[in-house]
């Protein structure tokens, strides 16, 4: 028999309806109600399936296909069809009684007689052959038929016949037909699904756990329909049709932007708003490009030939129906953004530029363009949307005035206004260059690097134009390059910038070469230094949001030797602060963390840009070092999706390498290889080399992995990239220690040479740890541990603990510390095996973990409950928004803690209360506990 998956969040309602359909039910009719798409039909079908499996009979009168006049006669025809399905000898008697009463409808009181006969006949049939009736979609029932049904159920109720009605909570009005809910003894409402239930529904539909960001985007796109199952499934169907989803790490996320979330074309809300014409489509197009107030809409129709009807009446209707909302300032918006996105995909695709122009001209004709921009800055978006329909004499002054007004209070709209004005202004005019600089300064000051990148078209036009230039164009060009790096793009790609530009703008040339040193774009030679061009204001060396030539040189030399970096910082005020900045800079450079490096160099002048790719990678590195590896993986997936959404294959090479590193440590080599396969072979960076070495080695290719790692070390050192090489060498030493002593000693020698050349905290730690491994130097390993603790590098601390557990005088405390870090990092079975090996070498027991307070945690109880419901690992993963492997690992830990060997034993022990007294549990078992299919992976280095 096919196993049916239970409905999400409707277990209680299915149970109530099933009880109402059972023959033993003595309660009166039940009315199941809920909004459109709430799942009334699904609940009815599931409840019907439940009672049918028990042997009950459930019939559905087919009133939709009944022809002829409605009312009692149509009801009689529908119920006669039901009686035909009740097989017993009294059927001819039943049918003739109903037909006789139906033939006397023209007589006075004939309808009441027919309804009375129907009630008695149905009751008699149910007595001899028990069955139940369900009537779905009763809100679509013709008013006369609905009135007759209400009268029959209230006055001539068939005794002993269970009846369940289902319909929306919408009344036709007293003058048309009664509300059928009044004919029922009980009303059961289907509430919206909760956030967790929506997550479970999405996971079931996609077959994989969804990203939390995807769930949040779906909820925002649906607004008041966020808990409506049909609306949620409609959005997911549209995303699948449009290819708007991407799978990474076993989770599904949004490939594009949130604006892409739409309802399908057959969705009920879409059919409803387009039933009276296409004005709603025009409104969706207008509101997508600019804000509209209620006062802007009324009176537009006579001036716009585009509009087929009075747009004001359409707006009034949609506001009454709550399709549109009004805020306190009278601004219009679609209550369900996914509905507006679906409307924008519909034909006809009308050119509504004249409507935008009319909105502007109504105000500008009265106040003048500049005054209109100051007093009504929101009209700038209408100017941009109007395009060439609005002449430049009106558009440009209005845009510039609005941008100046909005620069401090509403940055996104000001940025759009500047960009729209620049597209209308000729390149290289003094006024144009001033506007270009203002726009670039605004973007940098707000950390809006995507907005600065949008200035590329007018910047390139200015660079190609032979006319006069000034500092405004240079500032914008350098800002454009800096923003490119923040979005992990190689600045001035594809040869779009003439080569002569770099000769007169040395900082632009430096930015073009800086990216490769931080894993962004190809690695190119550093350009020769040049004196900065004289300029005032923010472009002056060492002031404003842009790095100076000296600061760019410091950023570049941070990946190399300490002597060159010391020269770059020489002469800067505040020796102690400078030393701390150098330390932060070297740490950031080792991971290619551009945002962290800029913050170390620029200090208070750096504007944090957490929404940029560099800002997200900075947070990822911080989470990695702090041991929050699940958060780091989520950041990696976000960076990957962001890169693909921009139309490219993704550009976060170092984020991919760090994600592969995490999966490798956790023993999931399949996903580690998936991340590594996204990195082109031409990428040269120590972090990439480090990840490749670990994945190859633990995949069983030990010799090839070490050989390729030595080649990678030569490549990165030959390219001048020293920061981060120490961890590659340390990993080589770790892998070669037991079986390849010559390579281990070679790695130690190279670490010593690297530390002499780079002299960073990380090279010193690596050298001390390497000596602790080969020379059994406990003091050096402890010093490295304290240094890693100051830097907040949890994984390096774990490796030091493992070394100290083998070389220190008292290993027990270091084993306990290593066990704690192993638990925090969720390392796989190999990490636990290494701990067990260290304990065996020192002949000490493994540490015991914390006591299980009150037996089980709430998360454990929830998991056992879902197992008891018969949920598979996939279904449980979808409900918990995690991977199937995580479910397997949690179950494995529960089996170990409880001593049970199967799901049945685990649930039985929970039900009989024997799990409540769980005592101390080991966090780190000797053999480890890993889910099925887990592959070996490293634990340190």
XYZ file of N, CA and C in Angstrom, residues 336-451:
348
model
N 0.506 41.913 -1.302
C 1.247 40.678 -1.586
C 2.234 40.983 -2.718
N 3.503 41.224 -2.410
C 4.469 41.541 -3.475
C 4.561 40.464 -4.549
N 4.367 39.193 -4.189
C 4.420 38.130 -5.201
C 3.285 38.257 -6.196
N 2.157 38.820 -5.788
C 1.053 39.072 -6.713
C 1.442 40.162 -7.704
N 2.071 41.229 -7.205
C 2.518 42.296 -8.104
C 3.539 41.768 -9.099
N 4.458 40.902 -8.646
C 5.453 40.331 -9.557
C 4.790 39.472 -10.614
N 3.738 38.744 -10.242
C 3.020 37.941 -11.235
C 2.283 38.828 -12.230
N 1.703 39.927 -11.758
C 1.007 40.847 -12.669
C 1.967 41.440 -13.701
N 3.216 41.677 -13.288
C 4.172 42.273 -14.228
C 4.558 41.331 -15.360
N 4.283 40.042 -15.180
C 4.613 39.095 -16.249
C 3.489 38.936 -17.266
N 2.334 39.539 -17.000
C 1.173 39.335 -17.859
C 1.167 40.293 -19.040
N 0.531 39.875 -20.092
C 0.251 40.757 -21.222
C -1.032 41.522 -20.905
N -1.269 42.673 -21.488
C -0.361 43.319 -22.434
C 0.758 44.077 -21.726
N 1.941 44.059 -22.306
C 3.074 44.826 -21.762
C 2.966 46.261 -22.282
N 2.169 47.029 -21.621
C 1.912 48.389 -22.079
C 3.075 49.317 -21.741
N 3.287 50.290 -22.595
C 4.285 51.324 -22.336
C 3.631 52.380 -21.446
N 3.993 52.377 -20.168
C 3.353 53.271 -19.200
C 4.242 54.471 -18.911
N 5.229 54.734 -19.765
C 6.100 55.880 -19.508
C 5.316 57.180 -19.496
N 4.294 57.255 -20.339
C 3.505 58.488 -20.368
C 2.765 58.706 -19.055
N 2.417 57.613 -18.362
C 1.758 57.756 -17.061
C 2.738 58.346 -16.048
N 3.968 57.820 -16.031
C 4.986 58.382 -15.135
C 5.224 59.864 -15.457
N 5.312 60.170 -16.744
C 5.537 61.568 -17.138
C 4.381 62.457 -16.693
N 3.155 61.942 -16.804
C 1.996 62.744 -16.403
C 2.006 63.023 -14.909
N 2.434 62.039 -14.097
C 2.525 62.251 -12.657
C 3.497 63.379 -12.347
N 4.621 63.416 -13.076
C 5.626 64.459 -12.844
C 5.125 65.817 -13.316
N 4.564 65.861 -14.515
C 4.185 67.154 -15.106
C 3.068 67.833 -14.341
N 2.206 67.047 -13.689
C 1.129 67.676 -12.916
C 1.682 68.556 -11.813
N 2.839 68.149 -11.232
C 3.430 68.917 -10.139
C 4.460 69.905 -10.668
N 5.309 69.461 -11.603
C 6.376 70.329 -12.111
C 5.815 71.519 -12.875
N 4.700 71.347 -13.532
C 4.103 72.472 -14.235
C 3.635 73.566 -13.307
N 3.374 73.198 -12.062
C 2.896 74.181 -11.102
C 4.028 74.784 -10.261
N 5.035 73.960 -9.898
C 6.093 74.423 -9.003
C 7.412 74.705 -9.697
N 7.613 74.148 -10.879
C 8.920 74.229 -11.516
C 9.739 72.989 -11.189
N 10.665 72.570 -12.089
C 11.399 71.308 -11.879
C 12.211 71.271 -10.592
N 13.048 72.298 -10.344
C 13.938 72.251 -9.180
C 13.151 72.248 -7.876
N 12.153 73.113 -7.777
C 11.336 73.153 -6.564
C 10.583 71.846 -6.375
N 10.130 71.251 -7.471
C 9.448 69.960 -7.384
C 10.386 68.893 -6.825
N 11.647 68.891 -7.266
C 12.601 67.911 -6.762
C 12.850 68.060 -5.282
N 12.891 69.297 -4.782
C 13.126 69.528 -3.358
C 11.889 69.160 -2.538
N 10.727 69.569 -3.014
C 9.499 69.371 -2.243
C 8.925 67.958 -2.405
N 9.174 67.344 -3.555
C 8.617 66.015 -3.835
C 9.713 65.119 -4.396
N 10.712 64.740 -3.588
C 11.832 63.956 -4.125
C 11.439 62.574 -4.626
N 10.307 62.050 -4.150
C 9.917 60.722 -4.624
C 9.566 60.721 -6.106
N 9.314 61.909 -6.690
C 9.015 61.969 -8.119
C 10.244 61.667 -8.972
N 11.437 61.621 -8.358
C 12.638 61.301 -9.134
C 12.528 59.925 -9.773
N 11.914 58.981 -9.082
C 11.747 57.651 -9.659
C 10.805 57.690 -10.851
N 9.793 58.548 -10.814
C 8.896 58.689 -11.967
C 9.649 59.293 -13.156
N 10.549 60.218 -12.884
C 11.345 60.801 -13.962
C 12.200 59.720 -14.617
N 12.860 58.901 -13.802
C 13.683 57.830 -14.357
C 12.842 56.851 -15.166
N 11.639 56.527 -14.670
C 10.784 55.587 -15.387
C 10.207 56.184 -16.656
N 10.010 57.502 -16.686
C 9.451 58.147 -17.880
C 10.422 58.135 -19.043
N 11.721 58.134 -18.776
C 12.703 58.073 -19.851
C 12.624 59.256 -20.786
N 12.689 58.966 -22.072
C 12.723 60.025 -23.088
C 11.388 60.737 -23.243
N 10.326 60.219 -22.659
C 9.028 60.901 -22.759
C 9.085 62.247 -22.059
N 9.926 62.369 -21.056
C 10.082 63.623 -20.316
C 11.368 64.287 -20.786
N 11.295 65.551 -21.197
C 12.479 66.208 -21.751
C 13.497 66.544 -20.665
N 14.761 66.705 -21.082
C 15.864 66.918 -20.150
C 15.727 68.215 -19.371
N 15.116 69.210 -19.965
C 14.997 70.498 -19.276
C 14.181 70.375 -17.997
N 13.248 69.468 -17.966
C 12.463 69.215 -16.761
C 13.128 68.148 -15.899
N 13.660 67.105 -16.556
C 14.133 65.929 -15.824
C 15.403 66.215 -15.027
N 16.419 66.825 -15.648
C 17.721 66.954 -14.992
C 17.647 67.836 -13.741
N 17.088 69.042 -13.803
C 17.015 69.838 -12.558
C 16.223 69.149 -11.458
N 15.157 68.465 -11.840
C 14.352 67.786 -10.833
C 15.164 66.652 -10.186
N 15.876 65.870 -11.000
C 16.650 64.743 -10.485
C 17.754 65.214 -9.540
N 18.482 66.245 -9.935
C 19.586 66.718 -9.103
C 19.082 67.320 -7.795
N 17.983 68.055 -7.866
C 17.419 68.621 -6.640
C 16.914 67.525 -5.715
N 16.266 66.510 -6.289
C 15.764 65.404 -5.464
C 16.906 64.612 -4.847
N 18.001 64.396 -5.619
C 19.148 63.659 -5.083
C 19.782 64.415 -3.928
N 19.922 65.725 -4.069
C 20.472 66.507 -2.982
C 19.596 66.473 -1.749
N 18.285 66.458 -1.929
C 17.358 66.412 -0.805
C 17.401 65.051 -0.115
N 17.523 63.988 -0.908
C 17.448 62.628 -0.370
C 18.788 62.076 0.090
N 19.900 62.780 -0.192
C 21.224 62.207 0.047
C 21.397 61.739 1.480
N 20.843 62.444 2.451
C 21.020 62.063 3.852
C 19.889 61.218 4.393
N 18.706 61.383 3.845
C 17.544 60.721 4.444
C 17.117 59.465 3.708
N 17.360 59.390 2.414
C 16.893 58.243 1.626
C 17.924 57.938 0.556
N 19.016 57.278 1.001
C 20.143 57.053 0.094
C 19.791 56.276 -1.172
N 19.041 55.156 -1.114
C 18.785 54.406 -2.353
C 18.110 55.239 -3.423
N 17.123 56.048 -3.033
C 16.440 56.862 -4.039
C 17.357 57.957 -4.568
N 18.209 58.519 -3.691
C 19.161 59.527 -4.153
C 20.146 58.925 -5.147
N 20.613 57.699 -4.888
C 21.534 57.048 -5.818
C 20.879 56.826 -7.168
N 19.605 56.416 -7.161
C 18.901 56.225 -8.439
C 18.740 57.546 -9.178
N 18.480 58.619 -8.430
C 18.319 59.924 -9.069
C 19.626 60.390 -9.705
N 20.737 60.238 -8.998
C 22.033 60.621 -9.563
C 22.314 59.826 -10.841
N 22.080 58.530 -10.796
C 22.373 57.697 -11.963
C 21.500 58.084 -13.143
N 20.225 58.361 -12.881
C 19.325 58.762 -13.963
C 19.763 60.100 -14.572
N 20.206 61.040 -13.725
C 20.675 62.328 -14.237
C 21.949 62.157 -15.056
N 22.867 61.303 -14.606
C 24.122 61.102 -15.337
C 23.885 60.497 -16.705
N 22.868 59.703 -16.834
C 22.566 59.118 -18.141
C 22.023 60.153 -19.119
N 21.562 61.283 -18.619
C 21.051 62.344 -19.484
C 22.105 63.418 -19.755
N 23.118 63.530 -18.872
C 24.112 64.590 -19.018
C 25.224 64.152 -19.964
N 25.801 65.051 -20.753
C 26.926 64.695 -21.617
C 28.181 64.421 -20.794
N 29.038 63.497 -21.225
C 30.221 63.157 -20.417
C 31.249 64.278 -20.402
N 32.010 64.318 -19.314
C 33.162 65.194 -19.153
C 32.843 66.681 -19.133
N 31.583 67.048 -18.990
C 31.280 68.442 -18.723
C 31.557 68.696 -17.241
N 31.971 69.900 -16.885
C 32.248 70.156 -15.466
C 31.077 69.800 -14.562
N 29.868 70.126 -14.978
C 28.705 69.789 -14.155
C 28.535 68.276 -14.050
N 28.781 67.571 -15.142
C 28.651 66.111 -15.131
C 29.654 65.488 -14.181
N 30.902 65.939 -14.240
C 31.937 65.365 -13.381
C 31.663 65.653 -11.908
N 31.098 66.833 -11.620
C 30.731 67.131 -10.238
C 29.639 66.200 -9.740
N 28.639 65.944 -10.584
C 27.566 65.026 -10.207
C 28.123 63.610 -10.028
N 29.043 63.223 -10.910
C 29.639 61.891 -10.816
C 30.358 61.707 -9.483
N 31.091 62.723 -9.086
C 31.804 62.630 -7.807
C 30.823 62.566 -6.636
N 29.788 63.399 -6.675
C 28.797 63.378 -5.600
C 28.156 61.999 -5.474
N 27.841 61.402 -6.610
C 27.205 60.086 -6.590
C 28.152 59.031 -6.026
N 29.436 59.087 -6.422
C 30.404 58.113 -5.921
C 30.637 58.305 -4.422
N 30.746 59.545 -3.977
C 30.932 59.808 -2.543
C 29.741 59.307 -1.743
N 28.541 59.509 -2.278
C 27.343 59.053 -1.573
C 27.364 57.535 -1.429
N 27.708 56.827 -2.509
C 27.739 55.374 -2.448
C 28.781 54.857 -1.481
N 29.982 55.417 -1.522
C 31.036 54.970 -0.607
C 30.673 55.301 0.838
N 30.109 56.481 1.058
C 29.769 56.886 2.417
C 28.707 56.013 3.050
N 27.866 55.387 2.220
C 26.806 54.518 2.739
C 27.161 53.038 2.614
N 28.360 52.741 2.115
C 28.739 51.342 1.920
C 27.946 50.660 0.831
N 27.416 51.429 -0.114
C 26.600 50.879 -1.207
C 27.504 50.637 -2.415
N 28.224 49.524 -2.407
C 29.170 49.274 -3.487
C 28.469 48.818 -4.762
N 27.313 48.201 -4.641
C 26.546 47.873 -5.845
C 26.100 49.153 -6.544
N 25.695 50.157 -5.759
C 25.305 51.430 -6.354
C 26.466 52.126 -7.034
